XYZ file of C-alpha atoms in Angstrom:
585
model
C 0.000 0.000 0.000
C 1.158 3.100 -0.966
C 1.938 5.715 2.015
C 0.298 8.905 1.381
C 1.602 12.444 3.225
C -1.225 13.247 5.212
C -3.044 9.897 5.518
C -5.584 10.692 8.186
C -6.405 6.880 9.001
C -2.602 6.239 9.385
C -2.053 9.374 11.168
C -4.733 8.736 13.878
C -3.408 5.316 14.436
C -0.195 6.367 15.070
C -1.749 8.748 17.799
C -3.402 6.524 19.739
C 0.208 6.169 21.114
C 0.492 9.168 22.398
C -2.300 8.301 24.878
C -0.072 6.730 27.745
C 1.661 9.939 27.564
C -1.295 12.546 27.096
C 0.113 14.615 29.945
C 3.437 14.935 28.047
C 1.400 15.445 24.607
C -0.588 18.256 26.456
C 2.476 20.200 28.013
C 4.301 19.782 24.568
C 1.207 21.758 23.041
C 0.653 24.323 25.914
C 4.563 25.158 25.193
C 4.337 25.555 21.688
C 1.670 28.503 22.267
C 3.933 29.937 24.692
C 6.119 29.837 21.988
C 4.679 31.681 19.400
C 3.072 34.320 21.548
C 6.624 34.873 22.927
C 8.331 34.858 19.477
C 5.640 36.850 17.730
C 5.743 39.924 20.624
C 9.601 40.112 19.918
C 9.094 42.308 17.275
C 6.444 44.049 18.059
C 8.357 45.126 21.599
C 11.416 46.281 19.146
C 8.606 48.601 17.616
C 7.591 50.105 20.693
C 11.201 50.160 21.455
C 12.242 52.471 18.570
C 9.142 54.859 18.106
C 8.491 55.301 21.565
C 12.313 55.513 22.930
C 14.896 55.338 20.917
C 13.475 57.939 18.246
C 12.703 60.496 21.614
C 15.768 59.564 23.114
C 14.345 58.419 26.461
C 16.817 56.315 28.227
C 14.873 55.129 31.247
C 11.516 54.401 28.665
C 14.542 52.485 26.641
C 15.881 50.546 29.792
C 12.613 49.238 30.607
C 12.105 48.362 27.194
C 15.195 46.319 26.738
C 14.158 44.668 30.390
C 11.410 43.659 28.772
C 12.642 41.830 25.986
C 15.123 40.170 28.005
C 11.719 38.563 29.865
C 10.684 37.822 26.489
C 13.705 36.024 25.344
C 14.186 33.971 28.465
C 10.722 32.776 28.473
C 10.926 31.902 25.213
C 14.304 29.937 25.631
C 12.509 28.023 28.714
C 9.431 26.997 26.493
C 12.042 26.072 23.721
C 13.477 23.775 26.017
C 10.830 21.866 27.451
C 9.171 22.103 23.818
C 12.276 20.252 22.133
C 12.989 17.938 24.957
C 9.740 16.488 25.831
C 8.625 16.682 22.113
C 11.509 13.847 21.610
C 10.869 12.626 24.402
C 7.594 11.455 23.451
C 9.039 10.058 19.996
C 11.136 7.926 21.584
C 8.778 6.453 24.145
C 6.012 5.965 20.701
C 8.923 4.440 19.325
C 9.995 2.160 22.123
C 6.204 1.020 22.593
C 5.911 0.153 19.021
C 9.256 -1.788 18.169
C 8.264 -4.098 21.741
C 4.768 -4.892 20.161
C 6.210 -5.302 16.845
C 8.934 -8.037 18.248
C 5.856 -9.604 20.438
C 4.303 -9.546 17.175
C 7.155 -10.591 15.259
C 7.794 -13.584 17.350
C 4.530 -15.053 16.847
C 4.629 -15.532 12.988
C 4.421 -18.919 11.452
C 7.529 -20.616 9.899
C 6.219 -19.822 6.791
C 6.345 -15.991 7.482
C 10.441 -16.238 7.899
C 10.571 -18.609 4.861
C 9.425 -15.752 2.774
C 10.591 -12.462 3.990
C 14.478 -11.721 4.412
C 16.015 -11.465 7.630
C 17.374 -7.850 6.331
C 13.813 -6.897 5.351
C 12.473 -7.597 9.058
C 16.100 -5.367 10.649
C 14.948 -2.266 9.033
C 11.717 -2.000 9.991
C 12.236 -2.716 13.302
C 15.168 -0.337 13.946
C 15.341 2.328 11.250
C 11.991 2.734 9.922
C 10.547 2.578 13.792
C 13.122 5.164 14.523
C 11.608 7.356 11.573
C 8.627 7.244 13.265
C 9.568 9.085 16.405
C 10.661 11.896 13.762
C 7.183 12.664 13.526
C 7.354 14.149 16.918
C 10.209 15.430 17.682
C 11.017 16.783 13.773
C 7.553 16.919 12.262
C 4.300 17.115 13.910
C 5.039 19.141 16.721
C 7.313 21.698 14.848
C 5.371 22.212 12.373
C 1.839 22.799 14.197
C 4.398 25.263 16.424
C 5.767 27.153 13.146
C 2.138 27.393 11.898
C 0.745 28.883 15.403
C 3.550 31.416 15.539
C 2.937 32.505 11.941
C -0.747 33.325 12.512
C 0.008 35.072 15.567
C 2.748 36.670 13.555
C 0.195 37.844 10.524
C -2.308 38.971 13.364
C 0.218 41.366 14.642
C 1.406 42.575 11.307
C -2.021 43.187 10.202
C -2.623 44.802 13.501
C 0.504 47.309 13.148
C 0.283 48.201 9.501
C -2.585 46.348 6.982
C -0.835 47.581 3.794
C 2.639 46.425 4.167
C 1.192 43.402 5.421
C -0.644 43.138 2.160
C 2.389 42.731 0.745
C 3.467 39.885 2.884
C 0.010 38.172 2.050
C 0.380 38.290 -1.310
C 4.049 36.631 -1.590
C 3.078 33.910 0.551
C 0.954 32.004 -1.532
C 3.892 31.896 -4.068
C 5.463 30.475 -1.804
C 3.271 28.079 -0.721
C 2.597 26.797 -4.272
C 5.991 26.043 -4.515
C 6.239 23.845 -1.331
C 3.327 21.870 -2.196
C 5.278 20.765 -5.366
C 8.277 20.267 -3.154
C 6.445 18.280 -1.166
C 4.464 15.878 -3.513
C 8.343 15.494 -5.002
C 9.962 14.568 -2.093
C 7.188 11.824 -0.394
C 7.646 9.776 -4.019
C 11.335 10.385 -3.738
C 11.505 9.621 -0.217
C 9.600 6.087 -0.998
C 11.923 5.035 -3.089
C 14.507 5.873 -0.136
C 12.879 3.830 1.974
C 12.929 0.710 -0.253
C 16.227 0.861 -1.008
C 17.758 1.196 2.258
C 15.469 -1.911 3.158
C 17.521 -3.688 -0.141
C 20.528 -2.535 0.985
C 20.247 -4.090 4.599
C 18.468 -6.924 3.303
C 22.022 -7.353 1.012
C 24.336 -6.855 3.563
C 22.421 -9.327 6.210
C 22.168 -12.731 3.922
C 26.191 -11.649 2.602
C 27.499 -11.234 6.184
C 25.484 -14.515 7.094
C 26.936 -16.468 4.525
C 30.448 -15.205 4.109
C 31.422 -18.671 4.460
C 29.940 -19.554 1.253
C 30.276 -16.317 -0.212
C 34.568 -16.811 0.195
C 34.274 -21.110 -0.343
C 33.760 -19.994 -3.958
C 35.278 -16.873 -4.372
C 32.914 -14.766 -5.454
C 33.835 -11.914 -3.835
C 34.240 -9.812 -6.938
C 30.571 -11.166 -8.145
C 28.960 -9.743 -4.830
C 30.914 -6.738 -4.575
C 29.771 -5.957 -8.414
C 25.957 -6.886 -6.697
C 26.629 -4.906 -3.521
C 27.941 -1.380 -6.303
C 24.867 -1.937 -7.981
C 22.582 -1.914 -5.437
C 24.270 0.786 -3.373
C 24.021 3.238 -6.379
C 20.780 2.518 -6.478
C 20.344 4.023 -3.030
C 22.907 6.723 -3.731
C 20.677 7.587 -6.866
C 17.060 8.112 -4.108
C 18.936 10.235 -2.005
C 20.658 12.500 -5.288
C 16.790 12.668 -6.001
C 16.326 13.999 -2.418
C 19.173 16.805 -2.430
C 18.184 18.034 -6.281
C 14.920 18.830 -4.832
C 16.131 20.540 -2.374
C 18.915 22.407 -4.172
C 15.857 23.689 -6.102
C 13.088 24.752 -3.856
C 15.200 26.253 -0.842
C 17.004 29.142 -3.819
C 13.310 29.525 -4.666
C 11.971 30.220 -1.390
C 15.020 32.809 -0.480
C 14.405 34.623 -3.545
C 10.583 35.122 -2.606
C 11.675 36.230 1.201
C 14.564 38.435 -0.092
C 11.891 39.584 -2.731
C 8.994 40.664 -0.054
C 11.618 42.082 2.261
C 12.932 44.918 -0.387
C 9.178 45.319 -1.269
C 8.642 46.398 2.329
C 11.837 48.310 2.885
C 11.009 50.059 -0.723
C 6.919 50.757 0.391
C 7.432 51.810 4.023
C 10.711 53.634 2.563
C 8.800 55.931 0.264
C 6.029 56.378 2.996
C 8.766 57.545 5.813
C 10.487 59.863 3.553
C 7.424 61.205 2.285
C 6.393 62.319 6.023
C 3.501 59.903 6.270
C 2.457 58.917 9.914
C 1.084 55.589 9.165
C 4.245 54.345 8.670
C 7.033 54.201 11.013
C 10.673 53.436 11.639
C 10.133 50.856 14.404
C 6.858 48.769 12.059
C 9.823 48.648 9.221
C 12.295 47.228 11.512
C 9.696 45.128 13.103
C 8.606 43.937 10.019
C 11.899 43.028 8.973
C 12.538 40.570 12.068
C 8.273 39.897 11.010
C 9.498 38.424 7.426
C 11.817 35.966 8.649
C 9.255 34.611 11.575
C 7.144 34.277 8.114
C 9.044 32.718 5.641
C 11.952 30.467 7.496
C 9.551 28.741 9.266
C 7.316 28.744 5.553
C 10.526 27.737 4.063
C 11.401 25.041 7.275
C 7.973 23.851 7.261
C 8.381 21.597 4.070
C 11.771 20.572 5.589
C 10.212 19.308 8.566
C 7.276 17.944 6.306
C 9.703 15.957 4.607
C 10.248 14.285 8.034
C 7.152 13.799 8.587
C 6.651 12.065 5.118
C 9.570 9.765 6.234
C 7.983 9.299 9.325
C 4.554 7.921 8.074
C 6.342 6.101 5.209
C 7.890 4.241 7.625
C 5.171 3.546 9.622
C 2.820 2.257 7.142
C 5.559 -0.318 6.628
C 5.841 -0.826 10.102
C 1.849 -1.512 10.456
C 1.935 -3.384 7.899
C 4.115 -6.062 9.824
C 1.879 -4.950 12.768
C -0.976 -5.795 10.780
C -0.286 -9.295 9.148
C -1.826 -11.961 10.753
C 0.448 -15.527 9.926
C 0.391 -16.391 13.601
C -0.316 -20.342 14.498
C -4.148 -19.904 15.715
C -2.984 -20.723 19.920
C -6.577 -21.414 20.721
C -6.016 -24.847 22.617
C -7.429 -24.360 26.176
C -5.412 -27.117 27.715
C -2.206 -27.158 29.608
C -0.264 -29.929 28.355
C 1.140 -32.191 30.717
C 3.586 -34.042 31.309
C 2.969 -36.387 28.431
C 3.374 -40.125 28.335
C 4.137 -40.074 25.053
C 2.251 -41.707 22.855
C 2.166 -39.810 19.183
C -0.089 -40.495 16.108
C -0.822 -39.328 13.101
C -3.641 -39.587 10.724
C -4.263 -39.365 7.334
C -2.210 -36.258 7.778
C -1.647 -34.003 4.357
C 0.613 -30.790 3.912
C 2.488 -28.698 2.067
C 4.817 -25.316 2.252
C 3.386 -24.356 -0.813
C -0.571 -24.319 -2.083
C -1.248 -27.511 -4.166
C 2.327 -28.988 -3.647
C 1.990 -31.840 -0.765
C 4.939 -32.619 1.216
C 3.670 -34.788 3.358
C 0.699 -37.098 1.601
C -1.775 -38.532 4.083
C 0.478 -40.297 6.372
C -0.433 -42.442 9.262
C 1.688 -43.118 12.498
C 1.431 -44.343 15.510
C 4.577 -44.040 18.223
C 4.013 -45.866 21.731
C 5.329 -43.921 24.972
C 8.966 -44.604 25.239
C 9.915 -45.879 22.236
C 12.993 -44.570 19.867
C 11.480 -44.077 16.406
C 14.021 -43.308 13.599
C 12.569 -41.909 10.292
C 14.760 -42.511 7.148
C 14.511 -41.517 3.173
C 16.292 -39.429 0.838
C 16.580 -35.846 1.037
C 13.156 -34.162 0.236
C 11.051 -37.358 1.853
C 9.239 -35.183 4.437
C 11.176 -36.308 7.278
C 11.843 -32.611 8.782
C 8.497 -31.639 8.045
C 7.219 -34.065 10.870
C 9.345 -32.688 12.998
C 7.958 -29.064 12.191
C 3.944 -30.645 12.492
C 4.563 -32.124 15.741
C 5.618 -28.616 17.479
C 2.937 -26.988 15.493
C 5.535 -24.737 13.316
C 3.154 -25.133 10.284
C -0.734 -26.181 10.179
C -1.307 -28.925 8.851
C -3.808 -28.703 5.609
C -5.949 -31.923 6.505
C -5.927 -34.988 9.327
C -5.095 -35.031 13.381
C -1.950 -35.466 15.118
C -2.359 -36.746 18.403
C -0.228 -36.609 21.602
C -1.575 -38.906 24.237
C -5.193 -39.194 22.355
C -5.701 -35.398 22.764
C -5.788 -33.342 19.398
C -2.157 -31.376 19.233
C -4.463 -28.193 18.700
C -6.358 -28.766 22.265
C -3.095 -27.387 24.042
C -2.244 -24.041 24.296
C 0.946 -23.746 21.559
C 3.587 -22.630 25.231
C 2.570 -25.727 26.961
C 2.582 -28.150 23.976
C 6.473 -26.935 22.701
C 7.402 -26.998 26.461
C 7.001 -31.172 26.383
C 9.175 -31.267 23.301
C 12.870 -30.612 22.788
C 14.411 -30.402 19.664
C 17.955 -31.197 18.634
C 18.602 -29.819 14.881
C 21.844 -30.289 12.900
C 22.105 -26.690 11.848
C 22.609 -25.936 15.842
C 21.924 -21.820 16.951
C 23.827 -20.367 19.494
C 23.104 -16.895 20.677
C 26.403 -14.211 21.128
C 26.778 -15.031 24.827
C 28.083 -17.476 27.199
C 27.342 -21.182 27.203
C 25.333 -21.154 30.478
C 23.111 -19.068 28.785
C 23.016 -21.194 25.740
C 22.249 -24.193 28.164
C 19.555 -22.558 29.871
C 18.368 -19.851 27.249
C 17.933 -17.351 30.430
C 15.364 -19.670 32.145
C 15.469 -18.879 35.659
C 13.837 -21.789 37.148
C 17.471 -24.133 35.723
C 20.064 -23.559 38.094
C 24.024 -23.895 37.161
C 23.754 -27.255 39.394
C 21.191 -28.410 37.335
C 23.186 -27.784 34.488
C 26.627 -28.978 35.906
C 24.778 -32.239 37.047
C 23.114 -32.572 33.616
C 26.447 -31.822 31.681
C 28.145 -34.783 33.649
C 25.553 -37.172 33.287
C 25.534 -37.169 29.879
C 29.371 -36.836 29.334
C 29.951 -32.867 28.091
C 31.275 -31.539 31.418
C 34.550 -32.333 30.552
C 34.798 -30.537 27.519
C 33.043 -27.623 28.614
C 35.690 -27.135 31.631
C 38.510 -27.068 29.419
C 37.200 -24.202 27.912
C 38.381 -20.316 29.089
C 36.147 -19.389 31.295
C 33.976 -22.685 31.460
C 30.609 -22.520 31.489
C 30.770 -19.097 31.062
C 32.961 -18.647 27.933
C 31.334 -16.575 25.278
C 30.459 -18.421 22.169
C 29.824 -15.657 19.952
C 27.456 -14.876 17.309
C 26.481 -18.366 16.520
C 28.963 -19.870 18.296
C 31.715 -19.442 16.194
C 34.110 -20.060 18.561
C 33.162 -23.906 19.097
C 33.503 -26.710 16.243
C 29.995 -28.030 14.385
C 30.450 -31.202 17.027
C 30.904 -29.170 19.910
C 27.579 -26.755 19.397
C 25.744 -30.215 18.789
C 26.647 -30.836 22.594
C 25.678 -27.987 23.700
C 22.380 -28.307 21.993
C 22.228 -32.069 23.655
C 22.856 -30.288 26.833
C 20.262 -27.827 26.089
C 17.589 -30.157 25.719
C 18.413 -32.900 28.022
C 17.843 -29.379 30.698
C 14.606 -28.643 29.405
C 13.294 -32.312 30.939
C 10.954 -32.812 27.623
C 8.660 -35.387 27.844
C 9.306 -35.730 23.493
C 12.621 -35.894 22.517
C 13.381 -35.267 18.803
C 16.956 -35.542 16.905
C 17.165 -34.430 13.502
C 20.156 -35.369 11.709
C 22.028 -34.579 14.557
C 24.831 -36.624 14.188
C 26.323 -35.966 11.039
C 28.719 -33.796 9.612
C 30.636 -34.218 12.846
C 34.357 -35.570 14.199
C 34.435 -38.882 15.198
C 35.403 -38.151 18.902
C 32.109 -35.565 19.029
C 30.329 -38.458 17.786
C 31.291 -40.929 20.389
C 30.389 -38.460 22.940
C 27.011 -37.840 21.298
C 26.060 -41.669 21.072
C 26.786 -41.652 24.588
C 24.663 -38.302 25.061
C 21.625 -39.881 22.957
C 21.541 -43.177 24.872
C 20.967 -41.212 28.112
C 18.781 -38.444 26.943
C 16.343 -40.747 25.312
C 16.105 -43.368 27.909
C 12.515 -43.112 29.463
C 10.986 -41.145 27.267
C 9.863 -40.978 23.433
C 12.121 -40.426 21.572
C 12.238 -39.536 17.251
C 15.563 -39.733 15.651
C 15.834 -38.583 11.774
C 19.477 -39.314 10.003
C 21.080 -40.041 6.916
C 23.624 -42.216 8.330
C 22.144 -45.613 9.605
C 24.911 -46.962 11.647
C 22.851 -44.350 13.998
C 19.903 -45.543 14.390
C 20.145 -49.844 14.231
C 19.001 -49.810 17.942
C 15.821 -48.132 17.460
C 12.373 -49.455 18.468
C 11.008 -48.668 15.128
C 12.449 -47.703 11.527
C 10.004 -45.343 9.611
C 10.890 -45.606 6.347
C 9.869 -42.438 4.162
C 9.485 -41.516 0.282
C 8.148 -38.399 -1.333
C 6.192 -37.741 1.674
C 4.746 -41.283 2.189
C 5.559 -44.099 4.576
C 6.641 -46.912 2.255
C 8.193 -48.935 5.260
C 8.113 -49.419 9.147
C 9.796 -52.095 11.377
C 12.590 -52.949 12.961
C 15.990 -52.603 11.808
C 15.983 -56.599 11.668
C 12.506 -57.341 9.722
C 13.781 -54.465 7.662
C 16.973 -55.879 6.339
C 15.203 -59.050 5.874
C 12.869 -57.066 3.005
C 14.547 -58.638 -0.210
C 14.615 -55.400 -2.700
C 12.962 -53.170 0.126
C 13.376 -49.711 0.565
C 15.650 -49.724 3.642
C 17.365 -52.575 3.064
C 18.682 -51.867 -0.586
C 19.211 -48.035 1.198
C 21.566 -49.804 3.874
C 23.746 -52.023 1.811
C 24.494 -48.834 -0.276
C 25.935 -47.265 2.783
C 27.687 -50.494 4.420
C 29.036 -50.773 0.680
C 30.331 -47.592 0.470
C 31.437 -47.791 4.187
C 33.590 -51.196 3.481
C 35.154 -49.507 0.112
């Protein structure tokens, strides 16, 4: 959707934040009158000042005077000050209302959401364009309402003092208005394109940075860098747009000011030299102070517009987010419990993408406590259990059942609560392994976690680390090997106390030592409780209960790894001598 400038819908939503702060709202109004009343009588003392004083020569009428102006001026700074800072002030408490409710928001989406929209995309609208937004108060809104206030005092003075050279004042101004209206209308589609690129740019820079690994793997740093050039003059050229406009309409409006102002000097000239008492000295050098109140805040006005364009650019992107609605439906009413175990599926159908089933009206059934291990080739729909069973995805038709209870009776928290997940792609946060362990949970202590870590054999290897338990992995733990962030992921789960364990391919593309250490971590973490192991590598999974057997999102075969082999020209069998061949050679 297309932002517009002054989109009143968008505008009025944006104010309802303002009502946790209307006392702030209210004194940053109430200061902006006391603005432009303060700024507006300026002048109009300096008139008194020289007809009354100066021109007589009275020096105690001329003391007062100047007394009285110094009032002036230090009201005026103190209602500048409050004025600017709680004007900000409010933007940045909008802003940090909005950015927490669009994480909350944020964190809800389906899997599906993140599948489609870059990482990059999601950074700048939750830092940069929410920041725009709190622009609108402290640059726009505010300012500008100020500005317009002090000019109509302003024009009610002038008119006041002297109708005919404020004629000529009146008469200039729409000039310049007409001008700033095509200024403006320039700048909001230049300012959109702004706005899209920067969101390109980050989005770039994000999935490069991510994947330098790859990016350097097959050198194609030059290729990137010519993609990066590309799409960073494309930015350059929005923001060239930006400044030509500029260049152009702030000449324009000087010329118009400078234009008016020798218009007065050259009118209330003439009238002064020609004796005439409706004109004086002090109205021409009030006027002259009178013309700059008018026109640099005119001229500032579509400056500070220009924010404000920015502002509500940005925030129809923002509400955008705010307003898509690709949650998982959490209305379950039920607290899981601790669960038994028992999982089945039926006549379950899905896919990632309408019309294109992954996953093709399977049925399973998993007692409590057994080891399951699903197998198939690459694209089988192995994963995509995984991502059914903790509800990442909806499923498009069919039940999946934890302990004969409907997955969708339980309120999403408790359900993914009973179920730990071990990936092979392992995330660690930037920050210390404790944390990693425990993801901030207060309720595991570091005893928990040191007991935990023994049992399952990890201690070791975390205490010959710098700092231990509290070494700092960086981002994505960088500073451990693939094998070692698998433990750590063991560790994490085996913490948690799941009642459903699940292991996907997490065992492979790992040392041999890391491996023996994770066998030994498996065969403790799964004992007691229901277990589902998906790998590639079979050697992994002979001890299991139950081999699933998997192809293009069907179960072709289930059984042990015994009945299995015994399958002349089955599935799993011809898929294990393959590997045991390959193994021996």
């Amino acid at each position: 959707m297309k932002a517009k400038a002054f989109d009143t819908r968008l505008f009025k939503r944006i104010l309802k934040y303002t009502k946790p702060y209307q006392f702030r709202f209210n004194g940053v109004i109430f200061f902006a009158i006391f603005l432009s009343v303060f700024a507006a009588v300026r002048p109009f003392i300096l008139q008194g000042t020289v007809d009354t004083y100066i021109k007589p020569k009275d020096t105690y009428g001329l003391l007062m005077y100047v007394t009285l102006m110094g009032v002036t001026l230090i009201l005026e700074v103190v209602s500048q000050f409050f004025f600017v800072y709680w004007a900000n002030w409010l933007g940045q408490d909008i802003v940090k209302d909005i950015r927490n409710k669009m994480f909350k928001h944020i964190l809800s989406f389906k899997m599906k959401y993140f599948d489609n929209v870059p990482v990059g995309q999601l950074v700048t609208r939750s830092v940069s364009d929410i920041e725009a937004i709190a622009r609108i108060f402290s640059q726009g809104l505010f300012m500008i309402a100020s500005d317009l206030m002090k000019m109509a005092v302003c024009l009610l003075i002038m008119f006041w003092m002297n109708w005919q050279l404020s004629f000529i004042v009146v008469i200039a101004m729409p000039i310049l208005v007409f001008f700033t209206r095509i200024f403006q209308r320039k700048m909001q589609v230049a300012f959109e394109e702004v706005r899209t690129q920067i969101a390109n740019l980050n989005t770039f820079v994000q999935e490069r940075v991510t994947g330098m690994k790859i990016v350097q793997l097959f050198n194609r740093e030059d290729i990137e860098f010519e993609k990066f050039k590309a799409i960073n003059q494309k930015h350059n050229k929005a923001w060239i747009k930006t400044i030509l406009y500029n260049s152009i309409f702030f000449p324009i409006a000087d010329i118009i000011s400078s234009l008016t102002l020798a218009f007065i000097v050259l009118y209330g000239g003439i009238q002064i030299l020609n004796g005439s008492t409706f004109t004086t000295l002090g109205q021409m050098t009030a006027y002259t102070m009178f013309i700059a109140m008018l026109f640099n805040p005119l001229r500032q006005i579509a400056d500070k517009f220009n924010e404000m364009q920015l502002g509500m650019i940005a925030a129809n992107r923002v509400f955008d987010i705010l307003d898509t609605q690709d949650q998982i439906q959490d209305t379950g009413t039920v607290e899981a419990p601790v669960f038994k175990g028992n999982i089945q599926f039926k006549e379950v159908h899905f896919g990632y993408i309408a019309n294109e089933e992954v996953i093709k009206g399977i049925d399973l059934d998993v007692k409590a406590g057994q080891t399951i291990a699903i197998v198939g080739a690459t694209g089988a729909g192995k994963s995509t259990i995984i991502n059914l069973l903790n509800r990442f995805y909806e499923i498009n038709s069919g039940t999946i059942c934890i302990d004969d209870h409907n997955i969708e009776n339980y309120t999403l928290g408790s359900l993914r609560k009973q179920i730990a997940v071990v990936l092979q792609d392992v995330f660690l946060f930037a920050d210390t392994i404790f944390n990693n362990i425990t993801l901030n949970n207060p309720d595991i202590s570091r005893e928990q976690v040191l007991a935990a870590a023994k049992k399952i054999g990890v201690h070791k290897f975390i205490m010959s680390l710098p700092d231990n338990y509290d070494f700092d992995v960086k981002e994505r733990g960088v500073m451990l090997s693939s094998g070692q962030r698998q433990l750590i992921a063991f560790l994490r789960a085996y913490v948690s106390n799941p009642s459903i364990l699940i292991l996907d391919e997490a065992t492979s593309s790992i040392d041999t030592y890391s491996e023996e250490l994770i066998q030994k971590a498996t065969e403790t973490i799964t004992k007691g409780r229901t277990s589902i192991v998906i790998a590639h590598r079979l050697v992994t999974i002979l001890k299991a209960d139950k081999i699933v057997v998997m192809d293009k999102g069907l179960i072709v075969e289930q059984g042990t790894h015994q009945e299995l082999v015994e399958k002349t020209g089955g599935y799993y069998k011809n898929l294990y001598d393959s590997q045991f061949v390959t193994d021996d050679n």
